[in-house]
Coordinates of C-alpha atoms (C1' of nucleotides) in Angstrom, one line a residue:
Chain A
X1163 CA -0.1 4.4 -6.3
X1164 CA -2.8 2.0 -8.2
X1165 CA -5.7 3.8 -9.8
X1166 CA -6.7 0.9 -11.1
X1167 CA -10.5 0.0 -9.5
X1168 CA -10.0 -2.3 -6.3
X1169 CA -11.8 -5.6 -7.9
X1170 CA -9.4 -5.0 -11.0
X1171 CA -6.3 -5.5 -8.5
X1172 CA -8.3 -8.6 -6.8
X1173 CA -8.3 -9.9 -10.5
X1174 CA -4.8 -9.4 -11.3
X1175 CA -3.3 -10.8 -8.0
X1176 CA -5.2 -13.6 -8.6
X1177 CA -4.5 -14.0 -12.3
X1178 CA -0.4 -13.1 -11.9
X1179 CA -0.7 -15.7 -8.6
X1180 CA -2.0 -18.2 -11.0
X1181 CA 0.2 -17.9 -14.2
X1182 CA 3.3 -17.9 -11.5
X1183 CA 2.0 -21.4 -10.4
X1184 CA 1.0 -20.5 -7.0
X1185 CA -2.9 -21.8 -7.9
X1186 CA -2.1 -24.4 -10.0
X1187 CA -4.3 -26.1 -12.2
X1188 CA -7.2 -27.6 -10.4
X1189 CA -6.3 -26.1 -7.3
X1190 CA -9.0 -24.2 -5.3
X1191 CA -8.9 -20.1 -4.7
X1192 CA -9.2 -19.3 -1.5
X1193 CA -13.1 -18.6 -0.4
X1194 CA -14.7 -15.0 -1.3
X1195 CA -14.4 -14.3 2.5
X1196 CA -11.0 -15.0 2.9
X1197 CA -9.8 -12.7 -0.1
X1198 CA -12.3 -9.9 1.5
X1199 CA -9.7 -10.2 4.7
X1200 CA -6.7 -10.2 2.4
X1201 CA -7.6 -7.4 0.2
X1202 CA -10.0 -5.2 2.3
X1203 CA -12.4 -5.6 0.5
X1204 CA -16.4 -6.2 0.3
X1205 CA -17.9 -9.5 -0.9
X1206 CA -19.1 -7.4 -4.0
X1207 CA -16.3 -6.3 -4.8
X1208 CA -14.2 -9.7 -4.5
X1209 CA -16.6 -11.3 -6.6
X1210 CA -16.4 -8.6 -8.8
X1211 CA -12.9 -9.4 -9.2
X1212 CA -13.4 -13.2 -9.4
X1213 CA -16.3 -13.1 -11.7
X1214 CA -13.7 -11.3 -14.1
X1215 CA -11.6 -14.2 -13.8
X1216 CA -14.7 -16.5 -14.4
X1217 CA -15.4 -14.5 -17.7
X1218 CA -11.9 -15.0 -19.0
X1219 CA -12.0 -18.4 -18.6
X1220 CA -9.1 -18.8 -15.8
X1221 CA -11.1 -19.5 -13.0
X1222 CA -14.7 -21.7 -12.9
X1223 CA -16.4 -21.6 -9.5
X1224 CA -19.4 -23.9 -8.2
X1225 CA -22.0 -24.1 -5.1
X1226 CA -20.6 -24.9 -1.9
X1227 CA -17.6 -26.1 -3.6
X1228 CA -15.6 -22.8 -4.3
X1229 CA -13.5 -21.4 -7.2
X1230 CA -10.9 -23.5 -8.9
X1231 CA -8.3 -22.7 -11.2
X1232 CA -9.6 -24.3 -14.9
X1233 CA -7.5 -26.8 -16.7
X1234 CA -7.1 -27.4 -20.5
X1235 CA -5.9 -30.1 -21.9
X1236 CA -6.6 -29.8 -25.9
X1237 CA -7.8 -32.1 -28.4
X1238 CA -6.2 -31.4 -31.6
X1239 CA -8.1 -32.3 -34.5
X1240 CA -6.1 -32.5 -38.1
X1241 CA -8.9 -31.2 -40.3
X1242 CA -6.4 -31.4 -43.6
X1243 CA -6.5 -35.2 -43.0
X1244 CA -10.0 -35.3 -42.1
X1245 CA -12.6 -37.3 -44.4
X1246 CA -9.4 -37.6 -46.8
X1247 CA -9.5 -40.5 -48.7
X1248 CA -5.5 -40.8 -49.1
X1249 CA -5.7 -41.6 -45.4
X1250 CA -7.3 -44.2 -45.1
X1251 CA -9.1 -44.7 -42.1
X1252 CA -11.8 -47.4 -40.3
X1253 CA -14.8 -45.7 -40.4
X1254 CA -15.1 -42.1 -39.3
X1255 CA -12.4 -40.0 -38.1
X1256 CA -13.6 -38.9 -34.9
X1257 CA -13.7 -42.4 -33.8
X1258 CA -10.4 -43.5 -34.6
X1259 CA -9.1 -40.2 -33.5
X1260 CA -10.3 -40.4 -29.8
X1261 CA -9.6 -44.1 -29.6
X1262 CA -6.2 -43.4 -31.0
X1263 CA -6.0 -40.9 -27.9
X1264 CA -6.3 -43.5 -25.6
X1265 CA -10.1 -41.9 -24.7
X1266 CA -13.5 -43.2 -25.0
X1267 CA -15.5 -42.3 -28.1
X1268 CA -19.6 -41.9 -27.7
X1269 CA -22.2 -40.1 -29.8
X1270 CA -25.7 -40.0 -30.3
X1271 CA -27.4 -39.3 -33.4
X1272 CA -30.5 -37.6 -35.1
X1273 CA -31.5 -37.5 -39.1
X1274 CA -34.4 -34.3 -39.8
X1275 CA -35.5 -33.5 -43.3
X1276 CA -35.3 -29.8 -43.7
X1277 CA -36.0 -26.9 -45.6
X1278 CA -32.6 -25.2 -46.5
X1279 CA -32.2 -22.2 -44.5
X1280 CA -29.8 -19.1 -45.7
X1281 CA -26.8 -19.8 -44.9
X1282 CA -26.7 -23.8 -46.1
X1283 CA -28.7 -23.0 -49.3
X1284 CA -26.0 -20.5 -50.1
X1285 CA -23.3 -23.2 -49.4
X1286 CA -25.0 -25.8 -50.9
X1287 CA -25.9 -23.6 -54.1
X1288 CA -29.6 -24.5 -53.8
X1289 CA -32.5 -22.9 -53.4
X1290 CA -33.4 -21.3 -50.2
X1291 CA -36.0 -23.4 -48.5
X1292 CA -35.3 -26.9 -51.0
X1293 CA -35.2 -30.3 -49.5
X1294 CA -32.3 -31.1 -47.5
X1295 CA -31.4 -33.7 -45.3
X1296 CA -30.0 -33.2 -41.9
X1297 CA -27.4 -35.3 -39.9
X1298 CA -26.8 -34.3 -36.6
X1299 CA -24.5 -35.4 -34.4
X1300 CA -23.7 -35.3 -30.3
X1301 CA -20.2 -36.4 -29.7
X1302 CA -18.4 -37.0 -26.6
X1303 CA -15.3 -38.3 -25.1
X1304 CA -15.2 -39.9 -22.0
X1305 CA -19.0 -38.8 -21.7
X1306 CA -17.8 -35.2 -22.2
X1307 CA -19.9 -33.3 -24.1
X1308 CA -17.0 -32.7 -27.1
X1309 CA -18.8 -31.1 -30.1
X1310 CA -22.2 -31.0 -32.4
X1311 CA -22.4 -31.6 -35.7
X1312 CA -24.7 -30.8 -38.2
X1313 CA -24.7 -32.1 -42.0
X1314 CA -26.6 -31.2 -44.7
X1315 CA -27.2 -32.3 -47.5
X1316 CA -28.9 -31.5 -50.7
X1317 CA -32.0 -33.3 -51.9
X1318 CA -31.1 -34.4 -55.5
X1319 CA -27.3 -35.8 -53.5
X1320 CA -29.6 -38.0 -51.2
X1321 CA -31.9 -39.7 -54.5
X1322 CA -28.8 -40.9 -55.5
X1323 CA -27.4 -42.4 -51.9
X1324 CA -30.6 -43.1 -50.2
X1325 CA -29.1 -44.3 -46.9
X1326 CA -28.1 -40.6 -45.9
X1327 CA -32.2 -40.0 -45.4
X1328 CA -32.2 -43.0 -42.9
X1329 CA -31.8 -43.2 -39.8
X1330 CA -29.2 -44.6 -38.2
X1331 CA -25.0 -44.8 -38.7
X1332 CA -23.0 -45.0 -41.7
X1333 CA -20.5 -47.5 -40.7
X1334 CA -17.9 -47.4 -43.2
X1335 CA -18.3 -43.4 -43.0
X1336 CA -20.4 -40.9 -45.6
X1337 CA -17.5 -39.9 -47.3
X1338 CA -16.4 -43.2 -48.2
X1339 CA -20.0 -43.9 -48.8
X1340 CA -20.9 -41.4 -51.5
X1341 CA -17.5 -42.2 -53.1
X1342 CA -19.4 -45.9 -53.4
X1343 CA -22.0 -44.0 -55.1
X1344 CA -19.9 -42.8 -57.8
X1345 CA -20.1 -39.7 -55.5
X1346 CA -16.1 -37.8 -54.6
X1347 CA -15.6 -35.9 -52.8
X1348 CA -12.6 -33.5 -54.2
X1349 CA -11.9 -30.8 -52.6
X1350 CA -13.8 -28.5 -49.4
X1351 CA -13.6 -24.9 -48.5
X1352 CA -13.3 -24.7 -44.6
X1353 CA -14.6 -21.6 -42.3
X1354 CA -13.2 -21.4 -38.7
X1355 CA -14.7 -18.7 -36.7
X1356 CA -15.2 -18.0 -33.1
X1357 CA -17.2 -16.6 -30.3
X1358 CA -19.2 -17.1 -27.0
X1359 CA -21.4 -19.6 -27.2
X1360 CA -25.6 -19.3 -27.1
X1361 CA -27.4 -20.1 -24.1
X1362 CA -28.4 -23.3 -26.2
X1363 CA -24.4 -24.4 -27.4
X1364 CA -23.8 -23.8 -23.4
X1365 CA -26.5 -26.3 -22.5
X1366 CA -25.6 -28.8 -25.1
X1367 CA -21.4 -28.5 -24.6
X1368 CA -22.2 -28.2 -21.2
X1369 CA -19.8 -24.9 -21.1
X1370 CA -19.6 -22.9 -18.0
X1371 CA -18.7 -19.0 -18.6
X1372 CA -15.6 -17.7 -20.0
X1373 CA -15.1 -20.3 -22.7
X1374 CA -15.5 -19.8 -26.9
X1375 CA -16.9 -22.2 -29.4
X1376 CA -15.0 -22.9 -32.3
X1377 CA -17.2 -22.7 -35.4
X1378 CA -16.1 -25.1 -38.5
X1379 CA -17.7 -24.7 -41.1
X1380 CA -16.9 -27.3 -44.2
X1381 CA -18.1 -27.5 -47.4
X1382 CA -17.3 -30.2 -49.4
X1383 CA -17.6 -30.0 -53.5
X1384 CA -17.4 -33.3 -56.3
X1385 CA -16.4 -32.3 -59.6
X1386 CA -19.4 -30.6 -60.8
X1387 CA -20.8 -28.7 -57.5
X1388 CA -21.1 -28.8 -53.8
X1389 CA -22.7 -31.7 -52.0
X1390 CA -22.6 -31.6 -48.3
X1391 CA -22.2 -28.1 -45.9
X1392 CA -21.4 -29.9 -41.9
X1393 CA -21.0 -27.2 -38.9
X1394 CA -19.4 -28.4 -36.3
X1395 CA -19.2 -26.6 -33.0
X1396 CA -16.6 -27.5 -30.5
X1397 CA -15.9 -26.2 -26.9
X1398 CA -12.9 -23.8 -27.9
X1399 CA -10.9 -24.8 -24.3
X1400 CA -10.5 -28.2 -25.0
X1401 CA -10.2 -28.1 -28.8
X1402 CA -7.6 -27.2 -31.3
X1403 CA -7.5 -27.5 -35.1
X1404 CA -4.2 -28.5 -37.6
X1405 CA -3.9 -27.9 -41.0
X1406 CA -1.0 -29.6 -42.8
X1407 CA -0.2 -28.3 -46.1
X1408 CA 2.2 -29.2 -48.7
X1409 CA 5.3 -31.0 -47.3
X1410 CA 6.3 -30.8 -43.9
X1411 CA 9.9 -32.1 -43.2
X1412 CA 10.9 -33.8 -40.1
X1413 CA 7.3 -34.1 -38.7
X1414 CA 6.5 -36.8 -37.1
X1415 CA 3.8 -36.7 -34.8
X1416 CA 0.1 -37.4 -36.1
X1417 CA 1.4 -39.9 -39.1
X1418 CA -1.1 -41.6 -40.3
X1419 CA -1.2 -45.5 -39.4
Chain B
X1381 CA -44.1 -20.3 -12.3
X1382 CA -40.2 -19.0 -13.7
X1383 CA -37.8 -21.1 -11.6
X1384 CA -35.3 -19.2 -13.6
X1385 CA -33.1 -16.6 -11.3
X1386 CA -34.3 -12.7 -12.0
X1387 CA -31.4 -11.8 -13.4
X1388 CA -31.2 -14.6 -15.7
X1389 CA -35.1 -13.7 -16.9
X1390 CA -34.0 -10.3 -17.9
X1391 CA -30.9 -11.5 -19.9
X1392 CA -33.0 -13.9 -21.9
X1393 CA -35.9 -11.1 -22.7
X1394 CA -33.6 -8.9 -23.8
X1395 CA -31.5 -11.3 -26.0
X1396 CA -34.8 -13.0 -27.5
X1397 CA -35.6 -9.0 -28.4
X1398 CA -32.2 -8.1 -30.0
X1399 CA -32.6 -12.2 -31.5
X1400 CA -35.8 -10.6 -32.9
X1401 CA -34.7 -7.7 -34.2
X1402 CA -36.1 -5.0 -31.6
X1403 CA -33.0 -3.8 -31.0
X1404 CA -31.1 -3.8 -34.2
X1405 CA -27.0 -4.1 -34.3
X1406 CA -26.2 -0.2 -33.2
X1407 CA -29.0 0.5 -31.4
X1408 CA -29.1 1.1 -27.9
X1409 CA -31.1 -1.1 -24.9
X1410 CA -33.0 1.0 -22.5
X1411 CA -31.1 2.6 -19.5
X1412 CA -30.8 0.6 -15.8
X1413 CA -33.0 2.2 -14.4
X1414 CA -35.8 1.6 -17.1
X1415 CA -35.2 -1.5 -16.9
X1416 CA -35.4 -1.6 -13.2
X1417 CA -39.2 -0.7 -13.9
X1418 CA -39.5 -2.9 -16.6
X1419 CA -38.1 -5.8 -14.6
X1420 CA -39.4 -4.8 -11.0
X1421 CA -36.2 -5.4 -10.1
X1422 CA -32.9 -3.6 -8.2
X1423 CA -30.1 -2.3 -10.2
X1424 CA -27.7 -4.5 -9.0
X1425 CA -30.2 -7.2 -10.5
X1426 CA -30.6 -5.7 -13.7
X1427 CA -26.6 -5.0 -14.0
X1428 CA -26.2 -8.6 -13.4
X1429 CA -28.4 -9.7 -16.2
X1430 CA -27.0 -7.1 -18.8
X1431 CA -23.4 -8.1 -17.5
X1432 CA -24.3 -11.8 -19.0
X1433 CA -25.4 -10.4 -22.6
X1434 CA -22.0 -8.2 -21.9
X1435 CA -19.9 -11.3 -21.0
X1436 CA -21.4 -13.3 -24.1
X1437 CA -20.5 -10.6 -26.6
X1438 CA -24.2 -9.3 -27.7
X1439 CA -23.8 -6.1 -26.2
X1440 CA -21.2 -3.5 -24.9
X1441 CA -21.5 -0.8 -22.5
X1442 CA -19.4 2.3 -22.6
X1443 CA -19.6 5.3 -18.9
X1444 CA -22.4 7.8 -20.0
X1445 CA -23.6 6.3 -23.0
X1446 CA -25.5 3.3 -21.9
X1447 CA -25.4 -0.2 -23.5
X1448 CA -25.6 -1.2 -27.3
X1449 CA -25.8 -4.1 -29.4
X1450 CA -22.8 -5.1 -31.0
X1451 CA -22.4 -5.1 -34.6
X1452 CA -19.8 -7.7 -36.4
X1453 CA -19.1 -7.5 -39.9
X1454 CA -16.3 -10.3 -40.2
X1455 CA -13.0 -10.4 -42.4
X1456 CA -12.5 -13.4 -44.1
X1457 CA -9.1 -14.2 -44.6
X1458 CA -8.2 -16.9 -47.0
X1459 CA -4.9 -18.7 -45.0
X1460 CA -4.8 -21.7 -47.6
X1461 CA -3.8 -18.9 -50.1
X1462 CA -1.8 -16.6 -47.9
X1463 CA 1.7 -16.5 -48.4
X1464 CA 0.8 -19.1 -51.6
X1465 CA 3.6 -18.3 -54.5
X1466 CA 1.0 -19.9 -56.7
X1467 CA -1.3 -17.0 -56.1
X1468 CA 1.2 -13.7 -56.9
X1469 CA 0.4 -11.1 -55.1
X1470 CA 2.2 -7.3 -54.3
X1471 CA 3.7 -7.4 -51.1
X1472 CA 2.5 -8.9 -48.5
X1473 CA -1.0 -10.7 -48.4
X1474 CA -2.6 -8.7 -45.9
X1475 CA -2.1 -5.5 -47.3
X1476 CA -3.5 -6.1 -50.2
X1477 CA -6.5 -8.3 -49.1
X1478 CA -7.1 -5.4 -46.7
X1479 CA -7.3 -3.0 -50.0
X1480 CA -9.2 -5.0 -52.1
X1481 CA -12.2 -4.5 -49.4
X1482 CA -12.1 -1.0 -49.8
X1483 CA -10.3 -0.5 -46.0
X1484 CA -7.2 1.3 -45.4
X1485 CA -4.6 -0.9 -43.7
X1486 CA -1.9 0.0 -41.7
X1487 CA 0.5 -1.4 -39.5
X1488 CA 3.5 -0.6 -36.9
X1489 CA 6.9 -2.5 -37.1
X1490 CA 9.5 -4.0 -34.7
X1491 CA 12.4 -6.6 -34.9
X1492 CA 13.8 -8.2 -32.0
X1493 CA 16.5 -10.6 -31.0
X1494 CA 15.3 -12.7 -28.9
X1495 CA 16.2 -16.4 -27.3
X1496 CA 13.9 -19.1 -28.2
X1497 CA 10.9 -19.9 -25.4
X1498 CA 9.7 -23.8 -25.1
X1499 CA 7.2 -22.8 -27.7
X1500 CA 8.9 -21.5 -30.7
X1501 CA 12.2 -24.1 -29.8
X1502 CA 10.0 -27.1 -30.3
X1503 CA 8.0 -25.8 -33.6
X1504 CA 11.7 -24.6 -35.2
X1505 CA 13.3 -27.8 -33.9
X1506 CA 16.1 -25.0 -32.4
X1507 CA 17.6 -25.5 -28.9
X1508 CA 15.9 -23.6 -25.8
X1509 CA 17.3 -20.7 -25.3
X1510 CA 19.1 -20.8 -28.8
X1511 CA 19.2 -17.1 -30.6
X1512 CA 16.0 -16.4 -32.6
X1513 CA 15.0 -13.2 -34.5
X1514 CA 11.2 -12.0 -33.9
X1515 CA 9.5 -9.7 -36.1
X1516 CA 6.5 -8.3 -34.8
X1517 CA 4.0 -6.8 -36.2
X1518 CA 0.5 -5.0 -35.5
X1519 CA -2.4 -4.3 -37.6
X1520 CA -4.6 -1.8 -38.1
X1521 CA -7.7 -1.3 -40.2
X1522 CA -9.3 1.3 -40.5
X1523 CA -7.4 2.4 -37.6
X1524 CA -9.6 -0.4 -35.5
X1525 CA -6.3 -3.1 -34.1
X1526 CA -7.2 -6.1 -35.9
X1527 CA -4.4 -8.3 -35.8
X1528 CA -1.4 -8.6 -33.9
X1529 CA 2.0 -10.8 -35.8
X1530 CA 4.9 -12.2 -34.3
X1531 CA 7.3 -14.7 -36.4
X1532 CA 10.3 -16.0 -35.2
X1533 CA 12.5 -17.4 -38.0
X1534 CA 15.7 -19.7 -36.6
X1535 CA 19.0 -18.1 -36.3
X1536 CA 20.9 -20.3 -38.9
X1537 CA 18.0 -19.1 -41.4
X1538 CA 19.1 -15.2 -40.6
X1539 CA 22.8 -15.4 -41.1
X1540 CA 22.0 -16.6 -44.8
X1541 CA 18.9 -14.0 -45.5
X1542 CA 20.5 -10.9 -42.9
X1543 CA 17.4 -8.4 -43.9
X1544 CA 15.2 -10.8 -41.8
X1545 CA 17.4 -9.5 -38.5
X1546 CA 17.1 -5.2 -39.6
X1547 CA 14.4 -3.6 -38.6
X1548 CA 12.6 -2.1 -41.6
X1549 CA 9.5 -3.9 -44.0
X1550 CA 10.5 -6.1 -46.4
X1551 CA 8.5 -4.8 -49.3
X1552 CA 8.3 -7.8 -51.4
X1553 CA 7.0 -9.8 -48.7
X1554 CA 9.4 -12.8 -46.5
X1555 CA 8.1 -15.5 -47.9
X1556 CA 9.1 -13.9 -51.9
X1557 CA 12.4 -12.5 -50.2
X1558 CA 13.3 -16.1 -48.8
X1559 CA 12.5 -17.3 -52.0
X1560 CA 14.9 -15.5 -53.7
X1561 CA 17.5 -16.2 -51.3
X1562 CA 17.1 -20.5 -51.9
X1563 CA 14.8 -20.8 -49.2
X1564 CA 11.6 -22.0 -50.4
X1565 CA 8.3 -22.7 -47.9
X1566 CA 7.0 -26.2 -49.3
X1567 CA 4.8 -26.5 -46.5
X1568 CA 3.6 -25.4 -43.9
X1569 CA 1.6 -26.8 -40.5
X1570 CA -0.9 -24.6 -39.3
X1571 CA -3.2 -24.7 -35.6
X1572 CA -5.8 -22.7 -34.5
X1573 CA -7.0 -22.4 -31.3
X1574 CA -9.5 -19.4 -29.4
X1575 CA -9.8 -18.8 -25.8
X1576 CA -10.3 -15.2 -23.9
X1577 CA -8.1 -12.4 -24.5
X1578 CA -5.4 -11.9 -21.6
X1579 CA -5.5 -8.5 -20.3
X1580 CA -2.6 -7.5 -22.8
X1581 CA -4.1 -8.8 -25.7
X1582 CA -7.3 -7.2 -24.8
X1583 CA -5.3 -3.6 -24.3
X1584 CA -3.6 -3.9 -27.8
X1585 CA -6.1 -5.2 -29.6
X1586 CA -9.0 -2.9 -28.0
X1587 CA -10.9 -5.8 -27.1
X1588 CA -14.3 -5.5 -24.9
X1589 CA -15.2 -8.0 -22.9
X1590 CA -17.2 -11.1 -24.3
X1591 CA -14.8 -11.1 -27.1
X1592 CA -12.7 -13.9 -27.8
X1593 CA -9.4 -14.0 -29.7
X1594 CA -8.4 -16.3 -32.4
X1595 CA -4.9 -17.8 -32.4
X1596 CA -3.5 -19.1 -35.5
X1597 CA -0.3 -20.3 -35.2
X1598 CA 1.8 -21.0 -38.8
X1599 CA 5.0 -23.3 -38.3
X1600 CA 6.7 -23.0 -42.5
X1601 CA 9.1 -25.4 -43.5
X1602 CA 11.6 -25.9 -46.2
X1603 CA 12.1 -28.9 -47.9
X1604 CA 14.7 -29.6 -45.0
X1605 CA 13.3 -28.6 -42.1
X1606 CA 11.3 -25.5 -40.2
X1607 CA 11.9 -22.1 -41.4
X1608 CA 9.6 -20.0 -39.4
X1609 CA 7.1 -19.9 -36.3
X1610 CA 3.9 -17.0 -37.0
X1611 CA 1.9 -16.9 -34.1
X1612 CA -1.3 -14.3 -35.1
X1613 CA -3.9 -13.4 -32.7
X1614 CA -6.6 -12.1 -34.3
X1615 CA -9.9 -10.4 -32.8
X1616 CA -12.3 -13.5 -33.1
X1617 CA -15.3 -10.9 -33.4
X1618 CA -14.3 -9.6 -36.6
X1619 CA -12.2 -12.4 -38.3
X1620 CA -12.9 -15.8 -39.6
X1621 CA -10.2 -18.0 -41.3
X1622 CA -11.0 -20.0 -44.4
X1623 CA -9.1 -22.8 -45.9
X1624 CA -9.8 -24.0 -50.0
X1625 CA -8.6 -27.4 -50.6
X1626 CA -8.6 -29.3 -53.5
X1627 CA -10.6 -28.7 -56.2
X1628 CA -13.8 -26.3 -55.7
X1629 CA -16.1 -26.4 -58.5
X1630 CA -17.7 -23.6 -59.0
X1631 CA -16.8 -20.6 -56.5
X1632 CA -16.2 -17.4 -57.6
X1633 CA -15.4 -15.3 -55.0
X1634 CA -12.0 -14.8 -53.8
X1635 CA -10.4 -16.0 -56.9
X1636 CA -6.9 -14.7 -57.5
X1637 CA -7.0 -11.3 -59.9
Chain C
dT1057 C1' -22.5 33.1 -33.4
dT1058 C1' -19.2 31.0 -30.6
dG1059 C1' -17.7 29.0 -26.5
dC1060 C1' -18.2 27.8 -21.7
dT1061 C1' -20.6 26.0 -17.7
dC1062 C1' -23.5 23.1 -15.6
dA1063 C1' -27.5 20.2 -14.8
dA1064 C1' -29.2 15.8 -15.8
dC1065 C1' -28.7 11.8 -17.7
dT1066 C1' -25.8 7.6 -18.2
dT1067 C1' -22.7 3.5 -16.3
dG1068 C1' -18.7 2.3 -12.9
dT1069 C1' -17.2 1.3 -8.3
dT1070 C1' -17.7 0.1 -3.5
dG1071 C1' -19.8 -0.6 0.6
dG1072 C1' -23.4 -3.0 3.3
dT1073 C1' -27.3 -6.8 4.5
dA1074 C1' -30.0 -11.0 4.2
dC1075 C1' -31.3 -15.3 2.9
dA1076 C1' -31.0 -19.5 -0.4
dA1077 C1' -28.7 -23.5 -1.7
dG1078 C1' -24.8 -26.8 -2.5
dC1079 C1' -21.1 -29.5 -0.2
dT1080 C1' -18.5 -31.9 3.6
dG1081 C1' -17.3 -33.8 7.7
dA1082 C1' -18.5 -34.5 12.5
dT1083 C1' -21.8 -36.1 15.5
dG1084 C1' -24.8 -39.2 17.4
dC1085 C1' -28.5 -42.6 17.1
dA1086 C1' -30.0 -47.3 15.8
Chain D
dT1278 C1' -20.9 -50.7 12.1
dG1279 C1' -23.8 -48.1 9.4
dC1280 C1' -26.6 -44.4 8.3
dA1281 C1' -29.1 -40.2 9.0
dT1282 C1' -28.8 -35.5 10.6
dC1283 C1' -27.0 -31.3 11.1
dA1284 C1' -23.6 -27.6 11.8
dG1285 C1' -20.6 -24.9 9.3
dC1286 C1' -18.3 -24.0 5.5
dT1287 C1' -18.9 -22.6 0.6
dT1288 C1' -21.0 -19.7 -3.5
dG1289 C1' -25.7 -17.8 -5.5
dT1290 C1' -29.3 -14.3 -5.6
dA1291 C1' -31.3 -10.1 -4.3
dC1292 C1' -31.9 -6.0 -2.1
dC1293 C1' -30.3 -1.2 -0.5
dA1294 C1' -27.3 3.1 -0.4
dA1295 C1' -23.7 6.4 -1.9
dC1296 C1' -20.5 8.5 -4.6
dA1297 C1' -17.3 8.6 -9.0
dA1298 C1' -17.0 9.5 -13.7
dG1299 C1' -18.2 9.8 -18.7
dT1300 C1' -21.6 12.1 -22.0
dT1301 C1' -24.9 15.2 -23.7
dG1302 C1' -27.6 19.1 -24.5
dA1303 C1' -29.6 23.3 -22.6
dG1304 C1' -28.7 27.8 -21.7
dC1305 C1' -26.1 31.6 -20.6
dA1306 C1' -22.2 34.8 -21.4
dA1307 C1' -18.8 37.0 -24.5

DNA sequence: TTGCTCAACTTGTTGGTACAAGCTGATGCA
DNA sequence: TGCATCAGCTTGTACCAACAAGTTGAGCAA
């Protein structure tokens, strides 16, 4: 009848009992021992089973607590309209964006003068190892770790705008900043990838197992050559990004204010 | 001294050492039961810790050969120009970004009729349940699954372009064939998410575990309302997604031919 | 040389045990 | 009443054993 292994079929009745709405969202599994009874199984091999549901991301389990069926809700981010001055905005986006939502915004903050390492000197079209300055970035919502963000920024850029090397907030935003500075911003080249986070992005995002960081990379060019390279890394369960291009008839959702 | 669990020591040693470059993408770790030695620990122990590095996407394992560090080489795919008119291109886009890298692409076919889910009604602005035609597709490089492609276009869009609804390519490409039939894509919305494979999406696309999947789902529009709903789902370890806009001063790379 | 078998390796699956550690509610003392 | 304690639940860690199953190369037979 099945070949498939005995902790695979665990997995699957769990995972078809949960799509079907049987374990809804935030509801607890029932305990390792149990699904041993109901399956005839051994611990090992029920939290075999489970730990394959953990993996995937279904299922997160805690200490004394049990295993409960994960619930995403998504944050979606419009990075088309993001830092665009056409749209104009109070400050920076991801304020206005999660106070829009109807959540509370909090970040902490951190500036580092750095060498440039590979991958921003390439982005940055400087030389590998030149002055930059880095703008880091802890964001959270509802004192949930959200996302980190990291912006660098070449040396000759921050002579010009000498308030990117301090410490401390741009209130009115950087972008709108350096266009103060006779510095625009005109166009960025965006890099979305994704994968399982380090043991260090799992600290910081606090992410248990089974859920992907979304990697956005932008780099952002004025007329004559690049001037800022920002990675942001989200928690890829509660974040989603938009792109609007063109004209989009009939949409109405996410106009801007 | 280490409050850290045994398992969890083992994990980190061997990621700092693959980090480090003692075992190089390809390579193979030691055996379980060399690492038992190594580790003073029991296999169950050490098959805990690799299953981490597993589970994070560092290594694989594979019956009889033992475990190896995973290699990724990514595909950059350049969405703000696919399906672009303003960028000519043979064919479809993916064919011939595929060739251009020096891969050989290929791809089954299938058409469908299908009624409209809660997904694809609300992005088309169609009724539930109201008549849709899905083309699917799923790609191959190299003979390695890469991508898979499903687009619904609206059924009032398919009685005035019928090739859309017969199975068969459409060798100029859909977006160039709607063109020509007075259905132009002025714009189009675009949202990218990543979470874990489901077990189907891990079985077409060949997936191993730790690997995430990129969704990127592409909602086109004519200047009077939706014209098509492209959900792809992409193998996050090999694919990034990159978006050019505005003006970019100074890239070369991926300029149009 | 060619081809087959098989031993010796590898990981995969499943069972068992024991104790540690986190959480909750009941119990009972002050 | 209020609070501390603890029993009894939960999952986490670690060990052991046994057999299944995939891979490889040595070595023998045709």
């Amino acid at each position: 009848m099945s070949k498939q292994p005995k902790y695979r079929q665990v997995a699957d009745a769990l995972r078809r009992e949960i799509d079907s709405g049987t374990y809804a969202p935030g509801a607890r599994l029932p305990s390792e021992s149990d699904l041993m009874k109901r399956f005839d199984a051994s611990r090992n091999t029920v939290r075999n089973g489970l730990s394959l549901l953990v993996s995937q991301g279904l299922v997160s389990s805690s200490q004394g607590l049990g295993y409960e069926v994960r619930s995403h809700e998504v944050f979606k981010l419009n990075a088309s309209r993001f830092e665009n001055l056409n749209f104009p905005q109070n400050g920076d986006a991801y304020r206005t964006d999660v106070t829009n939502a109807g959540r509370r915004p909090h970040q902490t903050f951190r500036v580092e003068i750095t060498p440039a390492s590979a991958d921003v000197a390439e982005r940055l079209k400087v030389d590998l190892g030149s002055t930059t300055v880095l703008r880091f970035c802890h964001r959270y919502v509802d004192d949930v770790p959200w996302s980190t963000q990291a912006t660098w920024y070449p040396g000759w850029l921050t002579e010009r705008s000498p308030r990117l090397a301090e410490p401390g907030d741009i209130e009115e935003g950087t972008t709108r900043y350096l266009a103060s500075h006779g510095i625009e911003q005109v166009g960025y080249f965006d890099e979305i990838a994704a994968r399982m986070p380090t043991p260090e992005e799992a600290r910081l995002l606090e992410i248990s197992a089974g859920v992907p960081v979304l990697l956005w990379t932008r780099t952002g060019y004025s007329e004559d050559r690049p001037i800022r390279c920002t990675v942001t890394t989200f928690r890829g369960d509660l974040n989603q990004m938009n792109y609007e291009i063109g004209t989009l008839s009939g949409r109405e959702e996410n106009e801007p204010q």
